[in-house]
Coordinates of C-alpha atoms and ligand atoms in Angstrom, one line a residue:
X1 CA 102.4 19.1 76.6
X2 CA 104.5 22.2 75.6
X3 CA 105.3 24.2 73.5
X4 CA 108.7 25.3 72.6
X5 CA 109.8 28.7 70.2
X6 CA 113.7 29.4 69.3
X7 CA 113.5 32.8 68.2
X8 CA 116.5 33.2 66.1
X9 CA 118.2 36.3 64.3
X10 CA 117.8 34.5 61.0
X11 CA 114.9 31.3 61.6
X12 CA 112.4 30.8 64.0
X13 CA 112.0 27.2 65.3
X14 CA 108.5 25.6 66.7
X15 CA 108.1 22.2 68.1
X16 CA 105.5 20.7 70.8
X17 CA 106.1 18.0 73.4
X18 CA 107.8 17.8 76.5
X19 CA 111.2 16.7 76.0
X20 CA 114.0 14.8 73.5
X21 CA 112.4 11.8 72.5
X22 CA 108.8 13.5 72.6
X23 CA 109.3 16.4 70.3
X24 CA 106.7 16.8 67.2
X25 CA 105.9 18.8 64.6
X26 CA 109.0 20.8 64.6
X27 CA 108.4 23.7 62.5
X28 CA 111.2 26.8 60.7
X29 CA 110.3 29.8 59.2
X30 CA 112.5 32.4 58.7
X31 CA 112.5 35.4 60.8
X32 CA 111.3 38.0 58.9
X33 CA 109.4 41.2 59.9
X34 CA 108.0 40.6 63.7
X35 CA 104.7 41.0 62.1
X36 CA 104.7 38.0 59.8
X37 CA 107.0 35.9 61.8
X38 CA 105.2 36.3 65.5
X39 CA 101.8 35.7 63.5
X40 CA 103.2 32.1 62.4
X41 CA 104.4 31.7 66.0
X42 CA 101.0 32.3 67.0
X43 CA 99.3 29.9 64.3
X44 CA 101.6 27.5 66.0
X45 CA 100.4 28.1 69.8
X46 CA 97.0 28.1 68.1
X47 CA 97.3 24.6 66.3
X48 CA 98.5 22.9 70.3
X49 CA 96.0 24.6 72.9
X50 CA 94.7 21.2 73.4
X51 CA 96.4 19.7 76.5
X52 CA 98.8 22.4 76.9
X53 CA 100.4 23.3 79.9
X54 CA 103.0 26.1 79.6
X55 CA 104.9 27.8 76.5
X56 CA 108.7 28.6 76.4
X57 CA 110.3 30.9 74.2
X58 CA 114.4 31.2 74.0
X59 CA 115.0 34.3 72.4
X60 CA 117.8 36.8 70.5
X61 CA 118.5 39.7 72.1
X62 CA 119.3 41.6 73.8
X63 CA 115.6 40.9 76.0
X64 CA 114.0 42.2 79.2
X65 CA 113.4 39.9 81.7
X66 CA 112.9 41.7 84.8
X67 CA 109.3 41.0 85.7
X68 CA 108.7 44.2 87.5
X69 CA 109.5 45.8 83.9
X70 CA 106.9 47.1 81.7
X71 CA 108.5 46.2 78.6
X72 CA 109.3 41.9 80.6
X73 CA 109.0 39.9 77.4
X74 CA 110.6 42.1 74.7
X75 CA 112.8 42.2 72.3
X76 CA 114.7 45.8 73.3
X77 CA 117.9 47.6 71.4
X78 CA 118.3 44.5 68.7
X79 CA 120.7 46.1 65.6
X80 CA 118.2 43.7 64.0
X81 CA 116.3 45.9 61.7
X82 CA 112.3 46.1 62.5
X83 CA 113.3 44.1 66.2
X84 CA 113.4 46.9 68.6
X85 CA 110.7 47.3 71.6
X86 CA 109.0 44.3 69.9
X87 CA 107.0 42.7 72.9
X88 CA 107.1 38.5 72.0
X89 CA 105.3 37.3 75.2
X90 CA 102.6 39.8 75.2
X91 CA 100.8 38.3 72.1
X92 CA 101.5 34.7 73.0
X93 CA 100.0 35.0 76.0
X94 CA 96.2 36.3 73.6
X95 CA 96.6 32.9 72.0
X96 CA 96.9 31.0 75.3
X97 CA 96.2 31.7 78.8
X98 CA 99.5 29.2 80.2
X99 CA 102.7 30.0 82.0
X100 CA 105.5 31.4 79.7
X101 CA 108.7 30.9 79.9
X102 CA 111.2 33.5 78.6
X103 CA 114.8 33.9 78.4
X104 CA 117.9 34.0 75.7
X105 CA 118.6 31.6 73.1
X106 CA 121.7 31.1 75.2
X107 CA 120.2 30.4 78.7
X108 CA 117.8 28.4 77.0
X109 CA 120.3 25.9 75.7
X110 CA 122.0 26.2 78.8
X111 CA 118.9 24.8 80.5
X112 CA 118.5 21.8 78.1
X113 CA 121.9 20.7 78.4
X114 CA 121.5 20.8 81.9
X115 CA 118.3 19.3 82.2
X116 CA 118.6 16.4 79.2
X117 CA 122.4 17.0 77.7
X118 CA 125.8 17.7 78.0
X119 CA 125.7 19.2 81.6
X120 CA 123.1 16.8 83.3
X121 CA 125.4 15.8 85.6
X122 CA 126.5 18.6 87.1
X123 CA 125.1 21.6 89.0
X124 CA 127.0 24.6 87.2
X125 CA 127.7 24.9 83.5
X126 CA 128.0 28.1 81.2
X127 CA 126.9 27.2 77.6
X128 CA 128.4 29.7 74.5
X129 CA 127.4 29.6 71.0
X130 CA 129.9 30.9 68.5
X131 CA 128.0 31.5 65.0
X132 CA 126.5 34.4 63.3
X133 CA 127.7 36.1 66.7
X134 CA 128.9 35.1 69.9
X135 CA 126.9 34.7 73.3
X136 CA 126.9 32.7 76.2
X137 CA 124.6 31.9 79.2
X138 CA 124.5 29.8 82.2
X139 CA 123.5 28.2 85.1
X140 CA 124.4 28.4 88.7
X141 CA 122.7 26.0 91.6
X142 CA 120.1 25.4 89.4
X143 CA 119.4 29.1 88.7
X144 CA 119.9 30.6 85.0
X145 CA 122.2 33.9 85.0
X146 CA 120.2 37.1 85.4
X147 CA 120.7 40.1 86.8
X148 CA 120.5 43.7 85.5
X149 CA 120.4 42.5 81.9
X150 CA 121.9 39.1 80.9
X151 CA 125.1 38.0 80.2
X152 CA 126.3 39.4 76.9
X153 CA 129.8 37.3 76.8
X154 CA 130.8 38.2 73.2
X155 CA 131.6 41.4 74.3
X156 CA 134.4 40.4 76.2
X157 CA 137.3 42.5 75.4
X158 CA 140.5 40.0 73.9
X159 CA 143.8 39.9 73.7
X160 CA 145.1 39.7 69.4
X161 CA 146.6 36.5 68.2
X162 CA 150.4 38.2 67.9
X163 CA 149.3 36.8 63.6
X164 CA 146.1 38.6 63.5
X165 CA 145.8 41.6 61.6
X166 CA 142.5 42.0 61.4
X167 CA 140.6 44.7 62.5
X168 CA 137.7 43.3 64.0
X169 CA 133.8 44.0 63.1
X170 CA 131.9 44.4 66.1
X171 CA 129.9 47.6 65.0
X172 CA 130.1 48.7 69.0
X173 CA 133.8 47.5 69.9
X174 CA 135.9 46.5 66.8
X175 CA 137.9 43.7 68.1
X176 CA 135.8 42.6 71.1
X177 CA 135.5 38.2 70.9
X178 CA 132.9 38.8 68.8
X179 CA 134.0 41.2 66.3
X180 CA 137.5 38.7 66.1
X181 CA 136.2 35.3 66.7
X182 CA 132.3 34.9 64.8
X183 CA 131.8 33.2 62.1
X184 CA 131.5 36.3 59.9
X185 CA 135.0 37.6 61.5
X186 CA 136.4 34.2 59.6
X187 CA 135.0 34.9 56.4
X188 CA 136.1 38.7 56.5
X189 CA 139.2 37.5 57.6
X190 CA 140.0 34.5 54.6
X191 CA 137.3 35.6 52.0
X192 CA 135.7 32.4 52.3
X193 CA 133.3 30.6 55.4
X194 CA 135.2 28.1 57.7
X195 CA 133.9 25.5 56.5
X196 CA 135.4 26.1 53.1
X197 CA 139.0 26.6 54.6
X198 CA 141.8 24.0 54.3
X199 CA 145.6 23.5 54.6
X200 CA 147.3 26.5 56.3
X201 CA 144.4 28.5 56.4
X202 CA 142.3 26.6 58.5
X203 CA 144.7 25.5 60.6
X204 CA 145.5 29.3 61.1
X205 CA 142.2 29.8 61.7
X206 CA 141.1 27.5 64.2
X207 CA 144.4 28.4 65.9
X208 CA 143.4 31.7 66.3
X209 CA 139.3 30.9 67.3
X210 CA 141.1 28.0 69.9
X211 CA 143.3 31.7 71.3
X212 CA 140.2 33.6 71.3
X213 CA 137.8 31.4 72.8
X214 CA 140.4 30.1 75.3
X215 CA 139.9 33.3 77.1
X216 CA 136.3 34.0 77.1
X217 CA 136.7 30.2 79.0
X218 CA 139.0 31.3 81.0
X219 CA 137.3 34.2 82.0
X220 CA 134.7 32.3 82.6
X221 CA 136.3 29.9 84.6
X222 CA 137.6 32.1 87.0
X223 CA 134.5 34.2 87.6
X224 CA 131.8 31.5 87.3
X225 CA 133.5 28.6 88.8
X226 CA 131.5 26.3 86.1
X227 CA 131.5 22.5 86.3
X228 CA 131.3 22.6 82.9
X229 CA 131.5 24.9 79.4
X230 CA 129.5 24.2 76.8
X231 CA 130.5 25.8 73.5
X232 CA 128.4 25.2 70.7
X233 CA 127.7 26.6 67.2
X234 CA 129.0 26.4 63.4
X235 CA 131.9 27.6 64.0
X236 CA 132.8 24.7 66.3
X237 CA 132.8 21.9 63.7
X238 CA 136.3 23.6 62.7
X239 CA 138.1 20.3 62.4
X240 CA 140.4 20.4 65.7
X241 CA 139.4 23.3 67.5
X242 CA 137.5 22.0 70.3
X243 CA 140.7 20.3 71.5
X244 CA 142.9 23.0 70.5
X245 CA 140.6 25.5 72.9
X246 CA 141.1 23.1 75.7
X247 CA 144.6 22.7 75.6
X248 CA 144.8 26.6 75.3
X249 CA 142.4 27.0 77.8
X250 CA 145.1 24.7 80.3
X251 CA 147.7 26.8 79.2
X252 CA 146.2 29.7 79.6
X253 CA 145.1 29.2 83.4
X254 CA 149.0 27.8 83.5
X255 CA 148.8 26.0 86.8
X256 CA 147.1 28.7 88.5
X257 CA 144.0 26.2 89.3
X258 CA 144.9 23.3 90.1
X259 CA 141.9 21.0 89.8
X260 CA 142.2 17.5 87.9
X261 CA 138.7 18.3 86.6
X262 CA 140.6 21.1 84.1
X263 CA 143.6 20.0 84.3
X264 CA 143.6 16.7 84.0
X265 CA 140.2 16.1 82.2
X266 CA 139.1 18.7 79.8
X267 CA 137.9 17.1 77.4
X268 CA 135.1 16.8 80.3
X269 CA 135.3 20.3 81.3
X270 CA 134.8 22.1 77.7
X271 CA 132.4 19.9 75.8
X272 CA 130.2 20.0 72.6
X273 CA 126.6 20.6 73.2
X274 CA 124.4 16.2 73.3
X275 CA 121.0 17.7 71.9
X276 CA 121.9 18.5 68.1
X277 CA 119.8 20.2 65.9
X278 CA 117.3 20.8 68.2
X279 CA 119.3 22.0 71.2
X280 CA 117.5 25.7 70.8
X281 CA 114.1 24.1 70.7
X282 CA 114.3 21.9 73.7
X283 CA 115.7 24.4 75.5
X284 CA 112.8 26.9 74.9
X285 CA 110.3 23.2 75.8
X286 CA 112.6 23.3 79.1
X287 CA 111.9 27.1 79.6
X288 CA 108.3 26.0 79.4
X289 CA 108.2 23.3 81.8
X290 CA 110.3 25.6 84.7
X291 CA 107.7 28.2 83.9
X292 CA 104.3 25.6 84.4
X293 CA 106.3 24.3 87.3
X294 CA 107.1 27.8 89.0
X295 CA 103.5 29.0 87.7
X296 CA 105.4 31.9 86.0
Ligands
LIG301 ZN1 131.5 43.9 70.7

């Protein structure tokens, strides 16, 4: 048995088990000061010691994961206020002495989809979430992307919708993908959350997400060679927009690569994420199960 920790921005999510259809006591509490909220994810280790083989937590970020680092398993520069140089595997590992898994929230889900979702029949996938923010991680030959840091794809630098006047609210970059294209770039934008738009303004707005987000998976495409994209999130149940990102997404790469599995079929290449609601969860039980079976 496992256990599993999302550790969101906003809500932390608990569960034990070892997979989809053995998942119990899934447990939220909103992510408060790292004081409060680890000491509830401790309580939860606590409460499933017995028969537990391995702990995986798929965190916000931006984390260190290089294991040579004195500061592996932390939280680092986080704009979240209270969140920086917070060490997270450090006191999990007091409560129990098991292999931890740790990673993002992103290459987390990545990992579930790939082991029990919507990319478990490939080798390669890159998975984005487009909510409160944007991020995206991924998977290559079976290995999740690390390197110097991790993949920080919101940042991606955009070309403006020629309709778009807004300025953008990334506090680093202005109009990066994230400052244009998050959910709270909509709401700026209309004075109201995308799922309250309707008429003209939705459909200007999920043309303009479809133009942003068509070149993060482009970008993508071309320097990942993915079998599959992922993209996930609120902002996604925009009525339309995952079809409108993958026909701009086919525009976009206009004939340049010519493979069917694009071209011709993309409503298999860019996909929702299979594992719902508890997509970050799973993915931090999958984090757990690499780590007891690599003895991290
Ligand atoms: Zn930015």
């Amino acid at each position: 048995m496992y256990v599993g920790i999302e550790a969101g921005g906003t809500k932390f999510v608990c569960a034990a088990g070892t997979g989809p259809d053995d998942l119990v006591d899934v447990t939220t509490f909103p992510t408060t000061t790292p004081d409060e909220t680890l000491g509830r994810a401790r309580a939860f280790v606590a409460d499933h010691t017995d028969g537990l083989r391995g702990i995986g937590v798929a965190s916000f970020g931006p984390v260190e994961l290089r294991r040579a680092s004195g500061a592996y398993g932390s939280i680092t520069s986080t704009p979240k206020a209270g969140w920086t140089d917070i060490d997270v595997v450090g006191p999990l590992r007091a409560v129990a002495d098991v292999p931890i898994g740790f990673d993002t929230d992103v290459n987390g889900a990545a990992l579930g989809e790939a082991r029990w979702g919507a990319a478990s029949d490939v080798e390669s996938c890159v998975y984005v979430t487009v909510g409160t923010g944007i991020g995206g991680g991924g998977m290559v030959s079976g290995q999740l992307l690390h390197g110097l840091l991790h993949p920080e794809m919101g940042h991606l630098h955009v070309t403006r919708h020629p309709d778009d006047e807004f300025a953008g609210r990334c506090p680093f970059h202005g109009d990066c993908l994230e400052g244009m294209a998050a959910g709270p770039a909509i709401e700026e934008r209309w004075g109201r959350p995308g799922q309250d738009l309707t008429g003209d303004q939705l459909s200007q707005a999920v043309a303009m997400e479809a133009e942003y987000l068509a070149q993060l998976a482009a970008a993508m495409t071309y320097i990942l060679s993915p079998e599959r994209l992922v993209f996930g999130g609120g902002v996604l149940h925009l009525e339309g927009l995952v079809d409108s990102l993958r026909a701009r997404l086919v525009g976009r790469l206009n004939g340049y690569l010519a493979v069917p599995e694009i071209t011709d079929h993309a409503e298999r290449y860019v996909v929702l994420p299979a594992l719902g609601d508890h997509a970050g969860v799973l993915g931090a039980i999958a984090l757990a199960d690499r780590a007891a079976s690599h003895g991290a």
